[in-house]
Short mmCIF file of C-alpha atoms in Angstrom, two decimals:
data_model
loop_
_atom_site.label_atom_id
_atom_site.label_comp_id
_atom_site.label_asym_id
_atom_site.label_seq_id
_atom_site.Cartn_x
_atom_site.Cartn_y
_atom_site.Cartn_z
CA MET A 140 -15.10 -17.30 7.85
CA ASP A 141 -14.12 -19.80 4.86
CA PRO A 142 -10.40 -19.85 3.96
CA LEU A 143 -9.00 -20.53 0.32
CA MET A 144 -7.23 -23.82 -0.22
CA ARG A 145 -4.09 -22.78 -1.88
CA ARG A 146 -1.29 -25.92 -1.87
CA ILE A 147 -1.47 -29.43 -0.28
CA GLU A 148 1.72 -30.92 0.24
CA ALA A 149 2.27 -34.62 0.99
CA LEU A 150 4.63 -34.84 4.11
CA ALA A 151 7.18 -37.98 4.23
CA ASP A 152 4.87 -39.76 7.24
CA ASP A 153 2.54 -41.85 5.18
CA GLY A 154 -1.25 -39.89 5.67
CA ALA A 155 0.25 -36.68 6.99
CA TYR A 156 -0.11 -33.46 4.81
CA ALA A 157 0.43 -30.00 5.17
CA VAL A 158 -2.62 -27.81 3.64
CA THR A 159 -2.14 -24.27 3.53
CA PHE A 160 -4.89 -21.63 3.66
CA LEU A 161 -5.13 -18.01 2.50
CA MET A 162 -6.81 -16.48 5.13
CA PRO A 163 -9.39 -13.38 4.83
CA ASP A 164 -6.48 -11.08 5.66
CA ASN A 165 -4.53 -12.17 2.64
CA GLN A 166 -2.00 -13.97 5.06
CA GLU A 167 -1.44 -17.45 4.68
CA ARG A 168 -2.18 -20.17 7.16
CA SER A 169 -0.42 -23.86 7.24
CA VAL A 170 -2.34 -26.42 8.76
CA LEU A 171 -1.43 -30.43 9.34
CA LEU A 172 -3.91 -33.26 8.25
CA ARG A 173 -3.62 -36.65 8.58
CA VAL A 174 -5.11 -39.65 7.19
CA THR A 175 -5.89 -42.87 9.72
CA ASP A 176 -7.87 -45.69 8.17
CA GLY A 177 -9.40 -43.52 5.42
CA ASN A 178 -10.49 -41.21 8.14
CA VAL A 179 -9.16 -37.33 7.27
CA THR A 180 -8.79 -35.58 10.65
CA ILE A 181 -7.68 -32.15 11.78
CA PRO A 182 -5.54 -31.88 15.27
CA GLU A 183 -7.55 -29.68 17.31
CA ALA A 184 -4.77 -27.11 17.81
CA ASN A 185 -4.73 -27.02 13.85
CA LEU A 186 -8.33 -26.03 13.93
CA ILE A 187 -8.62 -22.51 11.79
CA PRO A 188 -10.49 -20.39 14.37
CA GLY A 189 -14.09 -19.25 13.07
CA TRP A 190 -14.42 -22.24 10.17
CA ALA A 191 -17.22 -24.30 10.78
CA ALA A 192 -16.75 -27.93 10.58
CA ASP A 193 -19.99 -28.09 8.88
CA SER A 194 -19.43 -25.45 6.39
CA PRO A 195 -19.29 -26.47 2.52
CA SER A 196 -15.46 -25.47 2.28
CA PHE A 197 -14.43 -27.39 5.44
CA GLU A 198 -15.82 -30.66 4.04
CA ALA A 199 -14.65 -29.85 0.48
CA ALA A 200 -11.00 -29.51 1.96
CA LEU A 201 -11.21 -33.02 3.38
CA THR A 202 -12.60 -34.34 0.78
CA ALA A 203 -9.55 -33.20 -1.25
CA ILE A 204 -7.31 -34.69 1.35
CA ALA A 205 -8.94 -37.88 1.16
CA ALA A 206 -8.70 -37.78 -2.42
CA VAL A 207 -4.97 -36.65 -2.62
CA HIS A 208 -4.12 -39.62 -0.28
CA ALA A 209 -6.12 -42.31 -2.26
CA ALA A 210 -3.82 -41.13 -5.41
CA ARG A 211 -0.39 -41.65 -3.40
CA THR A 212 -1.51 -44.69 -2.03
CA LEU A 213 -2.48 -45.92 -5.42
CA ALA A 214 1.16 -44.35 -6.86
CA SER A 215 3.05 -45.61 -4.08
CA SER A 216 2.19 -49.68 -3.95
CA GLY A 217 5.18 -51.48 -5.45
CA ARG A 218 7.67 -48.91 -4.80
CA SER A 219 10.22 -48.76 -1.87
CA GLN A 220 9.58 -46.09 0.55
CA LEU A 221 12.12 -43.85 3.17
CA LEU A 222 10.41 -43.07 6.30
CA ASP A 223 10.95 -41.07 9.38
CA LEU A 224 10.95 -42.95 12.72
CA PRO A 225 7.96 -42.60 14.99
CA GLY A 226 8.97 -38.86 16.18
CA GLY A 227 11.71 -38.32 14.11
CA TRP A 228 12.76 -35.73 11.49
CA ASP A 229 15.67 -36.83 9.45
CA VAL A 230 14.03 -38.00 6.05
CA THR A 231 11.68 -34.92 5.99
CA LEU A 232 14.47 -32.61 6.80
CA GLY A 233 16.56 -34.08 4.14
CA ASN A 234 19.26 -35.27 6.50
CA VAL A 235 18.76 -39.25 5.42
CA VAL A 236 17.96 -39.97 1.43
CA LEU A 237 17.52 -42.84 -1.11
CA SER A 238 21.20 -43.13 -2.67
CA GLY A 239 21.47 -43.36 -6.73
CA ALA A 240 21.15 -47.35 -5.92
CA GLY A 241 18.20 -46.65 -4.06
CA GLU A 242 19.78 -47.51 -0.52
CA PRO A 243 19.66 -45.00 2.48
CA ASN A 244 22.08 -42.55 2.59
CA CYS A 245 23.09 -40.19 5.39
CA VAL A 246 23.75 -36.55 3.37
CA SER A 247 26.97 -36.04 5.76
CA HIS A 248 28.39 -39.73 5.88
CA GLY A 249 27.22 -41.95 3.14
CA GLY A 250 25.74 -45.69 3.89
CA LEU A 251 23.54 -46.43 6.93
CA GLU A 252 23.53 -49.49 9.19
CA GLU A 253 20.68 -51.70 9.33
CA THR A 254 20.23 -51.43 13.10
CA GLU A 255 17.12 -53.82 13.07
CA PRO A 256 15.11 -55.08 9.86
CA ALA A 257 14.00 -51.97 8.21
CA ARG A 258 15.73 -49.62 10.35
CA TYR A 259 18.99 -47.52 9.36
CA GLU A 260 21.19 -45.43 11.07
CA CYS A 261 24.30 -43.42 10.94
CA PRO A 262 27.12 -44.75 12.70
CA VAL A 263 28.61 -41.47 12.52
CA CYS A 264 25.85 -38.98 13.44
CA GLY A 265 22.97 -41.13 14.55
CA ALA A 266 20.80 -40.11 11.88
CA ALA A 267 17.87 -42.98 10.90
CA ALA A 268 15.33 -44.09 8.91
CA LEU A 269 12.93 -46.46 8.07
CA TYR A 270 13.25 -48.36 4.86
CA GLN A 271 10.58 -50.71 3.41
CA VAL A 272 11.91 -52.62 0.08
CA ALA A 273 9.02 -52.94 -2.25
CA SER A 274 7.94 -56.72 -2.67
#
């Protein structure tokens, strides 16, 4: 059983990708994949039952993710990055965004305070993010 890759979405967390596959029953299934130190991994809980890890389509999916990650890495060099805190979701959900001036902002309350180096938090609601300024 080989699912058909339909879409790759780069997530806010560096190296994380949501990949949507079209299953044989025409239903879609999204899987989280992660690239760490050049290796593409799929958490065991996200494996699609019946899809063999040694199948050509599985290997092709891993190769496609590695290529997208390489392109994303090249394109992001020299850019500032707004990231979720480990275990957080404020950037992914859109609670924290970059303003037109390039500063992290809470979408509801405006400017964030730097609480630690590169860590910003909304003093009103606690929305938080990491913000790395390109050097």
